[in-house]
Amino acid sequence: MAVLDQTVTDKFALFHGDCVEVMQALPPGCVHLSIYSPPFGGLYHYSSNERDLSNCDDYDEFFEHYAFVVRELARVTMPGRITAVHCMDIPRSNSGTDTMRDFPGDIIRLHEREGWRFTGRRMIWKEPLAVRLRTMQKNLAHASLVADSIDCGVASGDQLLTFRRVGTNPVPVQHPVGMLDYAGDRAMPGDVLAYRGWTGKQTENRFSHWIWRQYADCMWDDIRIGRVLPYREARDSEDEKHVHPLQLDVIDRCVELFSNKGETVFTPFMGVGSEVYSPVMLGRRGMGAELKASYYRQAVKNVAMAAAGRKDIEENSELDLALVEE
Ligand SMILES: C[S@@+](CC[C@H](N)C(=O)[O-])C[C@H]1O[C@@H](n2cnc3c(N)ncnc32)[C@H](O)[C@@H]1O
């Protein structure tokens, strides 16, 4: 399968095709950062395409295919640079008495085998009732606590795993006046605002120091869960559910922390384009591959908006916490 379509400008390059084949056409070391959510099939099947990683028969087969992606990503990434993987623990079933798979742990072990070194894990907090309403996870029903709280489950947070490609990074990612923007839900304290862009001693830069404390935290409980790209239009007739785009706050943070302006940020699993939109908005060059035609088309629309500086397309939906009768 060759690339079926592509949209290439000086700010972004989007490919409709299989990500491994797209990467095979790239020279070694040309990617400065990658960010993505792997399409794990236990949760959602994106298409019937046999190259879709969500179509694997079982967990082991998924990892066999995913290993090609992780290996190829290592080849195209500049030595010493980062890949950021957004994932979560995976329930084995929805019986009400479920056990979980350590998907993040298996992702870490795969990366360690394929030329990456694990650098850390951030949890992205999820509100339990919202998780219950979205997933209909039986062990998250209040009724299961009432009946037998042995089976009371966990509203798993998302996890952001970061890995550094082996080798020495030839180009540091520097912030001479500290961080300039905060992507998140917390109100910044008024007394730090005057330090934005502080050119004096950086030990005095209270604005950037405050942002650093949020970003270095192991628990990201200040992500705006509803701040995502438009995705509903991308649903096609065979879909049972919508794709869930990654929150833009998560991507913005990675882009600012792990890449310089003008560098290339890649996603092998582009969906509706979130991991390309954010870097383009932040002055990087975005690049992505997507297998499914309807998502690719939506990504082209979304990323074109980023190139035009059109932040107004971002959604900012509030969580629906209406209680349901169980
Ligand atoms: C979890 S979704 C990504 C959503 C994305 N983070 C966003 O914000 O829109 C995973 C995506 O990977 C795509 N995909 C699955 N296998 C693929 C492959 N071999 N090459 C390229 N894309 C693939 C699916 O169609 C799906 O859109």
mmCIF file of C-alpha atoms and ligand atoms in Angstrom:
data_model
loop_
_atom_site.group_PDB
_atom_site.id
_atom_site.type_symbol
_atom_site.label_atom_id
_atom_site.label_comp_id
_atom_site.label_asym_id
_atom_site.label_seq_id
_atom_site.Cartn_x
_atom_site.Cartn_y
_atom_site.Cartn_z
ATOM 1 C CA MET A 1 0.000 0.000 0.000
ATOM 2 C CA ALA A 2 1.503 3.291 -1.055
ATOM 3 C CA VAL A 3 0.559 6.609 0.464
ATOM 4 C CA LEU A 4 -3.003 7.216 -0.787
ATOM 5 C CA ASP A 5 -3.008 10.988 -0.430
ATOM 6 C CA GLN A 6 -0.861 13.712 1.036
ATOM 7 C CA THR A 7 -1.055 17.395 1.886
ATOM 8 C CA VAL A 8 2.327 19.049 2.199
ATOM 9 C CA THR A 9 3.062 22.718 2.896
ATOM 10 C CA ASP A 10 6.026 24.514 4.476
ATOM 11 C CA LYS A 11 4.320 24.177 7.899
ATOM 12 C CA PHE A 12 2.998 20.608 7.828
ATOM 13 C CA ALA A 13 2.987 17.279 5.991
ATOM 14 C CA LEU A 14 -0.021 14.975 6.335
ATOM 15 C CA PHE A 15 -0.095 11.490 4.848
ATOM 16 C CA HIS A 16 -3.056 9.193 4.284
ATOM 17 C CA GLY A 17 -1.512 5.751 4.662
ATOM 18 C CA ASP A 18 0.121 3.207 6.926
ATOM 19 C CA CYS A 19 2.483 4.887 9.399
ATOM 20 C CA VAL A 20 5.234 2.281 9.076
ATOM 21 C CA GLU A 21 5.386 2.783 5.326
ATOM 22 C CA VAL A 22 5.311 6.557 5.734
ATOM 23 C CA MET A 23 8.239 6.368 8.185
ATOM 24 C CA GLN A 24 10.193 3.998 5.938
ATOM 25 C CA ALA A 25 10.303 6.805 3.359
ATOM 26 C CA LEU A 26 11.826 9.262 5.873
ATOM 27 C CA PRO A 27 15.580 9.748 6.381
ATOM 28 C CA PRO A 28 17.132 8.737 9.736
ATOM 29 C CA GLY A 29 17.084 11.327 12.506
ATOM 30 C CA CYS A 30 14.723 13.814 10.812
ATOM 31 C CA VAL A 31 12.079 13.826 13.596
ATOM 32 C CA HIS A 32 12.765 15.902 16.719
ATOM 33 C CA LEU A 33 9.773 14.740 18.783
ATOM 34 C CA SER A 34 6.853 12.326 18.421
ATOM 35 C CA ILE A 35 3.592 12.262 20.371
ATOM 36 C CA TYR A 36 0.677 9.859 19.941
ATOM 37 C CA SER A 37 -1.947 7.543 21.419
ATOM 38 C CA PRO A 38 -1.481 3.969 20.170
ATOM 39 C CA PRO A 39 -4.676 2.488 18.688
ATOM 40 C CA PHE A 40 -5.271 -0.413 21.012
ATOM 41 C CA GLY A 41 -8.069 -2.619 19.696
ATOM 42 C CA GLY A 42 -9.485 -3.805 23.002
ATOM 43 C CA LEU A 43 -11.034 -0.380 23.446
ATOM 44 C CA TYR A 44 -12.096 0.665 19.955
ATOM 45 C CA HIS A 45 -11.783 -0.512 16.332
ATOM 46 C CA TYR A 46 -11.090 2.432 14.067
ATOM 47 C CA SER A 47 -11.548 0.638 10.725
ATOM 48 C CA SER A 48 -11.657 -2.778 9.095
ATOM 49 C CA ASN A 49 -8.315 -2.128 7.365
ATOM 50 C CA GLU A 50 -5.906 -5.022 8.093
ATOM 51 C CA ARG A 51 -3.102 -2.480 8.650
ATOM 52 C CA ASP A 52 -5.085 -0.818 11.425
ATOM 53 C CA LEU A 53 -3.349 -1.753 14.689
ATOM 54 C CA SER A 54 -6.697 -1.783 16.453
ATOM 55 C CA ASN A 55 -7.669 -4.804 14.317
ATOM 56 C CA CYS A 56 -5.160 -7.230 15.778
ATOM 57 C CA ASP A 57 -6.628 -10.522 17.009
ATOM 58 C CA ASP A 58 -5.138 -10.335 20.463
ATOM 59 C CA TYR A 59 -2.812 -8.478 22.773
ATOM 60 C CA ASP A 60 0.342 -10.340 21.644
ATOM 61 C CA GLU A 61 -0.373 -9.718 17.981
ATOM 62 C CA PHE A 62 -0.903 -6.028 18.711
ATOM 63 C CA PHE A 63 2.579 -5.849 20.291
ATOM 64 C CA GLU A 64 4.127 -7.728 17.370
ATOM 65 C CA HIS A 65 2.806 -5.047 14.976
ATOM 66 C CA TYR A 66 3.405 -2.144 17.306
ATOM 67 C CA ALA A 67 7.094 -3.171 17.611
ATOM 68 C CA PHE A 68 7.586 -2.181 13.945
ATOM 69 C CA VAL A 69 6.237 1.301 14.731
ATOM 70 C CA VAL A 70 8.449 1.781 17.810
ATOM 71 C CA ARG A 71 11.547 0.521 15.936
ATOM 72 C CA GLU A 72 10.917 2.736 12.922
ATOM 73 C CA LEU A 73 10.239 5.731 15.193
ATOM 74 C CA ALA A 74 13.651 5.161 16.808
ATOM 75 C CA ARG A 75 15.297 5.200 13.384
ATOM 76 C CA VAL A 76 13.662 8.459 12.241
ATOM 77 C CA THR A 77 14.164 10.265 15.588
ATOM 78 C CA MET A 78 17.201 12.443 16.291
ATOM 79 C CA PRO A 79 19.453 10.752 18.912
ATOM 80 C CA GLY A 80 18.707 11.835 22.477
ATOM 81 C CA ARG A 81 15.237 13.165 21.622
ATOM 82 C CA ILE A 82 11.842 12.225 23.029
ATOM 83 C CA THR A 83 8.814 10.161 22.090
ATOM 84 C CA ALA A 84 5.691 10.680 24.255
ATOM 85 C CA VAL A 85 3.098 7.888 24.400
ATOM 86 C CA HIS A 86 -0.400 8.524 25.740
ATOM 87 C CA CYS A 87 -2.018 5.345 27.078
ATOM 88 C CA MET A 88 -3.831 3.762 30.023
ATOM 89 C CA ASP A 89 -4.329 0.517 31.941
ATOM 90 C CA ILE A 90 -6.717 -1.685 29.966
ATOM 91 C CA PRO A 91 -9.620 -3.636 31.477
ATOM 92 C CA ARG A 92 -9.690 -7.273 30.318
ATOM 93 C CA SER A 93 -13.493 -7.207 29.999
ATOM 94 C CA ASN A 94 -16.562 -5.386 31.257
ATOM 95 C CA SER A 95 -17.977 -8.129 33.460
ATOM 96 C CA GLY A 96 -18.142 -6.091 36.640
ATOM 97 C CA THR A 97 -15.384 -8.190 38.264
ATOM 98 C CA ASP A 98 -12.601 -7.178 35.926
ATOM 99 C CA THR A 99 -8.853 -7.276 36.155
ATOM 100 C CA MET A 100 -6.536 -4.916 34.315
ATOM 101 C CA ARG A 101 -3.693 -5.289 31.854
ATOM 102 C CA ASP A 102 -0.561 -3.262 32.499
ATOM 103 C CA PHE A 103 -0.531 -1.779 28.982
ATOM 104 C CA PRO A 104 1.794 1.111 29.998
ATOM 105 C CA GLY A 105 4.246 -1.395 31.531
ATOM 106 C CA ASP A 106 4.313 -3.455 28.336
ATOM 107 C CA ILE A 107 4.852 -0.272 26.295
ATOM 108 C CA ILE A 108 7.826 0.600 28.519
ATOM 109 C CA ARG A 109 9.389 -2.853 28.096
ATOM 110 C CA LEU A 110 8.928 -2.696 24.307
ATOM 111 C CA HIS A 111 10.603 0.718 24.085
ATOM 112 C CA GLU A 112 13.532 -0.400 26.235
ATOM 113 C CA ARG A 113 14.092 -3.278 23.753
ATOM 114 C CA GLU A 114 13.848 -1.009 20.697
ATOM 115 C CA GLY A 115 16.407 1.722 21.347
ATOM 116 C CA TRP A 116 14.599 3.991 23.809
ATOM 117 C CA ARG A 117 15.136 4.747 27.521
ATOM 118 C CA PHE A 118 12.150 5.393 29.813
ATOM 119 C CA THR A 119 12.294 8.940 31.298
ATOM 120 C CA GLY A 120 9.044 9.230 33.269
ATOM 121 C CA ARG A 121 5.301 8.832 33.705
ATOM 122 C CA ARG A 122 2.648 11.502 34.266
ATOM 123 C CA MET A 123 -0.883 10.568 35.269
ATOM 124 C CA ILE A 124 -3.711 12.543 33.690
ATOM 125 C CA TRP A 125 -6.560 12.688 36.158
ATOM 126 C CA LYS A 126 -10.073 11.652 35.101
ATOM 127 C CA GLU A 127 -13.271 12.385 36.996
ATOM 128 C CA PRO A 128 -14.819 9.005 38.031
ATOM 129 C CA LEU A 129 -18.437 9.780 37.137
ATOM 130 C CA ALA A 130 -17.440 11.119 33.733
ATOM 131 C CA VAL A 131 -15.449 7.909 33.109
ATOM 132 C CA ARG A 132 -18.420 5.791 34.133
ATOM 133 C CA LEU A 133 -20.763 7.715 31.813
ATOM 134 C CA ARG A 134 -18.375 7.504 28.872
ATOM 135 C CA THR A 135 -17.291 3.859 29.213
ATOM 136 C CA MET A 136 -20.295 2.341 31.049
ATOM 137 C CA GLN A 137 -17.686 0.354 33.027
ATOM 138 C CA LYS A 138 -19.865 -1.846 35.274
ATOM 139 C CA ASN A 139 -17.477 -1.854 38.233
ATOM 140 C CA LEU A 140 -17.670 1.954 38.305
ATOM 141 C CA ALA A 141 -21.417 1.991 38.949
ATOM 142 C CA HIS A 142 -22.353 3.173 42.411
ATOM 143 C CA ALA A 143 -24.686 0.148 42.436
ATOM 144 C CA SER A 144 -21.681 -2.214 42.445
ATOM 145 C CA LEU A 145 -20.387 -0.549 45.601
ATOM 146 C CA VAL A 146 -23.778 -1.063 47.220
ATOM 147 C CA ALA A 147 -24.031 -4.727 46.143
ATOM 148 C CA ASP A 148 -20.437 -5.826 46.896
ATOM 149 C CA SER A 149 -17.704 -3.257 47.178
ATOM 150 C CA ILE A 150 -15.034 -5.935 46.592
ATOM 151 C CA ASP A 151 -15.774 -5.280 42.912
ATOM 152 C CA CYS A 152 -15.633 -1.498 43.159
ATOM 153 C CA GLY A 153 -13.365 -0.403 40.273
ATOM 154 C CA VAL A 154 -10.963 2.430 39.503
ATOM 155 C CA ALA A 155 -11.579 5.286 37.066
ATOM 156 C CA SER A 156 -8.129 4.887 35.538
ATOM 157 C CA GLY A 157 -6.313 8.047 34.621
ATOM 158 C CA ASP A 158 -4.536 8.343 31.316
ATOM 159 C CA GLN A 159 -0.777 8.063 31.394
ATOM 160 C CA LEU A 160 1.815 9.968 29.447
ATOM 161 C CA LEU A 161 5.018 7.946 29.132
ATOM 162 C CA THR A 162 8.167 9.581 27.841
ATOM 163 C CA PHE A 163 11.228 7.888 26.356
ATOM 164 C CA ARG A 164 14.566 9.242 25.177
ATOM 165 C CA ARG A 165 16.097 7.770 22.050
ATOM 166 C CA VAL A 166 19.570 6.386 22.862
ATOM 167 C CA GLY A 167 22.471 8.597 21.828
ATOM 168 C CA THR A 168 23.489 12.166 22.554
ATOM 169 C CA ASN A 169 21.166 15.005 21.654
ATOM 170 C CA PRO A 170 23.123 17.367 19.371
ATOM 171 C CA VAL A 171 20.692 20.317 19.757
ATOM 172 C CA PRO A 172 19.515 21.263 23.271
ATOM 173 C CA VAL A 173 15.960 22.520 23.782
ATOM 174 C CA GLN A 174 16.615 25.764 25.622
ATOM 175 C CA HIS A 175 14.364 28.303 27.323
ATOM 176 C CA PRO A 176 16.624 31.299 27.987
ATOM 177 C CA VAL A 177 13.789 33.350 29.541
ATOM 178 C CA GLY A 178 11.913 30.331 30.896
ATOM 179 C CA MET A 179 8.463 29.112 29.858
ATOM 180 C CA LEU A 180 6.204 31.786 28.390
ATOM 181 C CA ASP A 181 2.794 30.087 28.325
ATOM 182 C CA TYR A 182 0.888 27.733 30.590
ATOM 183 C CA ALA A 183 -1.504 25.175 29.017
ATOM 184 C CA GLY A 184 -3.951 24.141 31.717
ATOM 185 C CA ASP A 185 -6.918 24.820 33.916
ATOM 186 C CA ARG A 186 -5.356 26.474 36.968
ATOM 187 C CA ALA A 187 -5.451 30.234 37.484
ATOM 188 C CA MET A 188 -1.885 31.535 37.674
ATOM 189 C CA PRO A 189 -1.222 33.496 40.884
ATOM 190 C CA GLY A 190 -1.348 37.229 40.158
ATOM 191 C CA ASP A 191 2.030 37.944 41.755
ATOM 192 C CA VAL A 192 3.986 35.801 39.259
ATOM 193 C CA LEU A 193 2.596 37.428 36.110
ATOM 194 C CA ALA A 194 5.066 40.313 36.035
ATOM 195 C CA TYR A 195 7.932 37.814 35.622
ATOM 196 C CA ARG A 196 6.794 36.514 32.199
ATOM 197 C CA GLY A 197 9.764 36.669 29.818
ATOM 198 C CA TRP A 198 12.110 37.637 32.692
ATOM 199 C CA THR A 199 15.536 38.419 31.260
ATOM 200 C CA GLY A 200 17.325 38.698 34.607
ATOM 201 C CA LYS A 201 18.622 35.779 36.646
ATOM 202 C CA GLN A 202 16.398 32.762 35.915
ATOM 203 C CA THR A 203 16.380 31.813 39.609
ATOM 204 C CA GLU A 204 14.152 34.905 39.993
ATOM 205 C CA ASN A 205 11.766 33.908 37.169
ATOM 206 C CA ARG A 206 8.676 33.127 39.260
ATOM 207 C CA PHE A 207 6.383 32.944 36.207
ATOM 208 C CA SER A 208 8.357 30.135 34.570
ATOM 209 C CA HIS A 209 9.072 28.478 37.902
ATOM 210 C CA TRP A 210 5.318 28.245 38.590
ATOM 211 C CA ILE A 211 4.733 26.582 35.184
ATOM 212 C CA TRP A 212 7.640 24.207 35.775
ATOM 213 C CA ARG A 213 6.025 23.072 39.028
ATOM 214 C CA GLN A 214 2.815 22.133 37.187
ATOM 215 C CA TYR A 215 4.604 20.375 34.312
ATOM 216 C CA ALA A 216 7.087 18.456 36.499
ATOM 217 C CA ASP A 217 4.221 17.174 38.665
ATOM 218 C CA CYS A 218 3.576 13.426 38.397
ATOM 219 C CA MET A 219 -0.200 14.122 38.491
ATOM 220 C CA TRP A 220 -1.551 16.339 35.723
ATOM 221 C CA ASP A 221 -4.894 17.179 37.284
ATOM 222 C CA ASP A 222 -5.120 20.537 35.506
ATOM 223 C CA ILE A 223 -5.628 19.323 31.931
ATOM 224 C CA ARG A 224 -8.698 20.827 30.234
ATOM 225 C CA ILE A 225 -10.348 17.551 29.256
ATOM 226 C CA GLY A 226 -12.766 19.273 26.863
ATOM 227 C CA ARG A 227 -10.075 21.266 25.016
ATOM 228 C CA VAL A 228 -9.862 19.149 21.882
ATOM 229 C CA LEU A 229 -10.123 19.507 18.114
ATOM 230 C CA PRO A 230 -13.415 19.074 16.248
ATOM 231 C CA TYR A 231 -13.901 15.328 15.649
ATOM 232 C CA ARG A 232 -17.627 14.570 15.343
ATOM 233 C CA GLU A 233 -17.779 15.252 11.583
ATOM 234 C CA ALA A 234 -15.037 12.662 11.019
ATOM 235 C CA ARG A 235 -17.312 9.806 12.045
ATOM 236 C CA ASP A 236 -18.246 7.678 9.040
ATOM 237 C CA SER A 237 -21.266 5.437 8.549
ATOM 238 C CA GLU A 238 -19.560 2.218 9.777
ATOM 239 C CA ASP A 239 -18.362 3.795 13.049
ATOM 240 C CA GLU A 240 -20.061 2.839 16.289
ATOM 241 C CA LYS A 241 -18.277 5.551 18.261
ATOM 242 C CA HIS A 242 -16.295 8.732 17.763
ATOM 243 C CA VAL A 243 -12.519 8.844 17.890
ATOM 244 C CA HIS A 244 -11.394 10.461 21.164
ATOM 245 C CA PRO A 245 -8.923 13.199 20.321
ATOM 246 C CA LEU A 246 -6.026 13.820 22.672
ATOM 247 C CA GLN A 247 -6.390 16.945 24.812
ATOM 248 C CA LEU A 248 -4.481 19.870 23.343
ATOM 249 C CA ASP A 249 -3.073 20.863 26.757
ATOM 250 C CA VAL A 250 -1.186 17.533 26.923
ATOM 251 C CA ILE A 251 0.275 18.031 23.458
ATOM 252 C CA ASP A 252 1.133 21.723 23.974
ATOM 253 C CA ARG A 253 3.118 20.830 27.096
ATOM 254 C CA CYS A 254 5.136 18.139 25.299
ATOM 255 C CA VAL A 255 5.813 20.401 22.331
ATOM 256 C CA GLU A 256 7.077 23.237 24.562
ATOM 257 C CA LEU A 257 9.150 20.943 26.786
ATOM 258 C CA PHE A 258 10.702 18.689 24.157
ATOM 259 C CA SER A 259 11.157 20.648 20.912
ATOM 260 C CA ASN A 260 12.532 23.923 19.603
ATOM 261 C CA LYS A 261 10.633 26.272 17.306
ATOM 262 C CA GLY A 262 11.067 25.247 13.659
ATOM 263 C CA GLU A 263 11.699 21.575 14.504
ATOM 264 C CA THR A 264 9.637 18.614 13.237
ATOM 265 C CA VAL A 265 7.020 16.953 15.452
ATOM 266 C CA PHE A 266 5.573 13.675 14.159
ATOM 267 C CA THR A 267 2.604 11.469 15.012
ATOM 268 C CA PRO A 268 2.254 7.986 13.494
ATOM 269 C CA PHE A 269 -1.440 7.774 14.517
ATOM 270 C CA MET A 270 -2.802 11.163 13.540
ATOM 271 C CA GLY A 271 -6.567 10.681 13.973
ATOM 272 C CA VAL A 272 -8.153 14.111 13.430
ATOM 273 C CA GLY A 273 -4.780 15.836 13.638
ATOM 274 C CA SER A 274 -4.329 17.001 17.255
ATOM 275 C CA GLU A 275 -0.619 16.129 17.481
ATOM 276 C CA VAL A 276 0.040 18.086 14.275
ATOM 277 C CA TYR A 277 -2.271 21.040 15.002
ATOM 278 C CA SER A 278 -0.574 21.904 18.314
ATOM 279 C CA PRO A 279 3.029 21.959 16.995
ATOM 280 C CA VAL A 280 1.973 24.044 13.988
ATOM 281 C CA MET A 281 0.236 26.502 16.348
ATOM 282 C CA LEU A 282 3.433 26.641 18.405
ATOM 283 C CA GLY A 283 5.744 27.380 15.471
ATOM 284 C CA ARG A 284 7.000 23.860 14.770
ATOM 285 C CA ARG A 285 6.590 21.793 11.609
ATOM 286 C CA GLY A 286 3.946 19.104 12.110
ATOM 287 C CA MET A 287 3.880 15.752 10.349
ATOM 288 C CA GLY A 288 1.452 12.852 10.663
ATOM 289 C CA ALA A 289 0.168 9.614 9.133
ATOM 290 C CA GLU A 290 -3.420 8.359 9.301
ATOM 291 C CA LEU A 291 -4.914 5.221 7.798
ATOM 292 C CA LYS A 292 -8.601 6.061 7.895
ATOM 293 C CA ALA A 293 -9.864 8.367 5.109
ATOM 294 C CA SER A 294 -12.509 10.242 7.132
ATOM 295 C CA TYR A 295 -10.020 11.056 9.915
ATOM 296 C CA TYR A 296 -7.363 12.076 7.409
ATOM 297 C CA ARG A 297 -9.809 14.501 5.766
ATOM 298 C CA GLN A 298 -10.762 15.989 9.131
ATOM 299 C CA ALA A 299 -7.069 16.304 10.045
ATOM 300 C CA VAL A 300 -6.400 18.225 6.829
ATOM 301 C CA LYS A 301 -9.180 20.692 7.757
ATOM 302 C CA ASN A 302 -8.053 21.028 11.384
ATOM 303 C CA VAL A 303 -4.369 21.495 10.616
ATOM 304 C CA ALA A 304 -5.109 24.054 7.866
ATOM 305 C CA MET A 305 -6.827 26.075 10.605
ATOM 306 C CA ALA A 306 -3.671 25.901 12.724
ATOM 307 C CA ALA A 307 -1.586 27.129 9.802
ATOM 308 C CA ALA A 308 -4.009 30.068 9.522
ATOM 309 C CA GLY A 309 -3.718 30.726 13.290
ATOM 310 C CA ARG A 310 -7.433 29.887 13.791
ATOM 311 C CA LYS A 311 -7.597 28.833 17.459
ATOM 312 C CA ASP A 312 -11.360 29.396 17.443
ATOM 313 C CA ILE A 313 -11.990 25.864 16.084
ATOM 314 C CA GLU A 314 -10.880 24.337 19.412
ATOM 315 C CA GLU A 315 -13.704 22.830 21.415
ATOM 316 C CA ASN A 316 -13.993 23.469 25.102
ATOM 317 C CA SER A 317 -16.850 21.328 26.245
ATOM 318 C CA GLU A 318 -17.639 21.023 29.921
ATOM 319 C CA LEU A 319 -17.894 17.527 31.376
ATOM 320 C CA ASP A 320 -21.425 16.239 31.617
ATOM 321 C CA LEU A 321 -21.696 15.114 35.194
ATOM 322 C CA ALA A 322 -25.452 14.585 35.253
ATOM 323 C CA LEU A 323 -26.161 11.660 37.544
ATOM 324 C CA VAL A 324 -27.713 8.631 35.898
ATOM 325 C CA GLU A 325 -30.123 6.214 37.529
ATOM 326 C CA GLU A 326 -28.509 2.799 37.821
HETATM 327 C C1 LIG B 1 -6.191 6.757 19.292
HETATM 328 S S1 LIG B 1 -6.518 7.268 17.652
HETATM 329 C C2 LIG B 1 -5.592 8.748 17.548
HETATM 330 C C3 LIG B 1 -6.383 9.990 17.829
HETATM 331 C C4 LIG B 1 -5.489 11.201 17.786
HETATM 332 N N1 LIG B 1 -4.621 11.242 18.957
HETATM 333 C C5 LIG B 1 -6.323 12.483 17.743
HETATM 334 O O1 LIG B 1 -6.196 13.313 18.656
HETATM 335 O O2 LIG B 1 -7.121 12.619 16.819
HETATM 336 C C6 LIG B 1 -5.503 6.152 16.757
HETATM 337 C C7 LIG B 1 -5.517 6.355 15.237
HETATM 338 O O3 LIG B 1 -4.572 5.483 14.627
HETATM 339 C C8 LIG B 1 -5.064 5.159 13.325
HETATM 340 N N2 LIG B 1 -4.302 4.000 12.845
HETATM 341 C C9 LIG B 1 -4.418 2.696 13.212
HETATM 342 N N3 LIG B 1 -3.495 1.938 12.590
HETATM 343 C C10 LIG B 1 -2.759 2.775 11.818
HETATM 344 C C11 LIG B 1 -1.631 2.594 10.948
HETATM 345 N N4 LIG B 1 -1.097 1.388 10.742
HETATM 346 N N5 LIG B 1 -1.109 3.698 10.333
HETATM 347 C C12 LIG B 1 -1.659 4.931 10.525
HETATM 348 N N6 LIG B 1 -2.716 5.153 11.311
HETATM 349 C C13 LIG B 1 -3.268 4.093 11.965
HETATM 350 C C14 LIG B 1 -6.548 4.959 13.568
HETATM 351 O O4 LIG B 1 -7.301 5.081 12.372
HETATM 352 C C15 LIG B 1 -6.857 6.085 14.580
HETATM 353 O O5 LIG B 1 -7.248 7.247 13.923
#
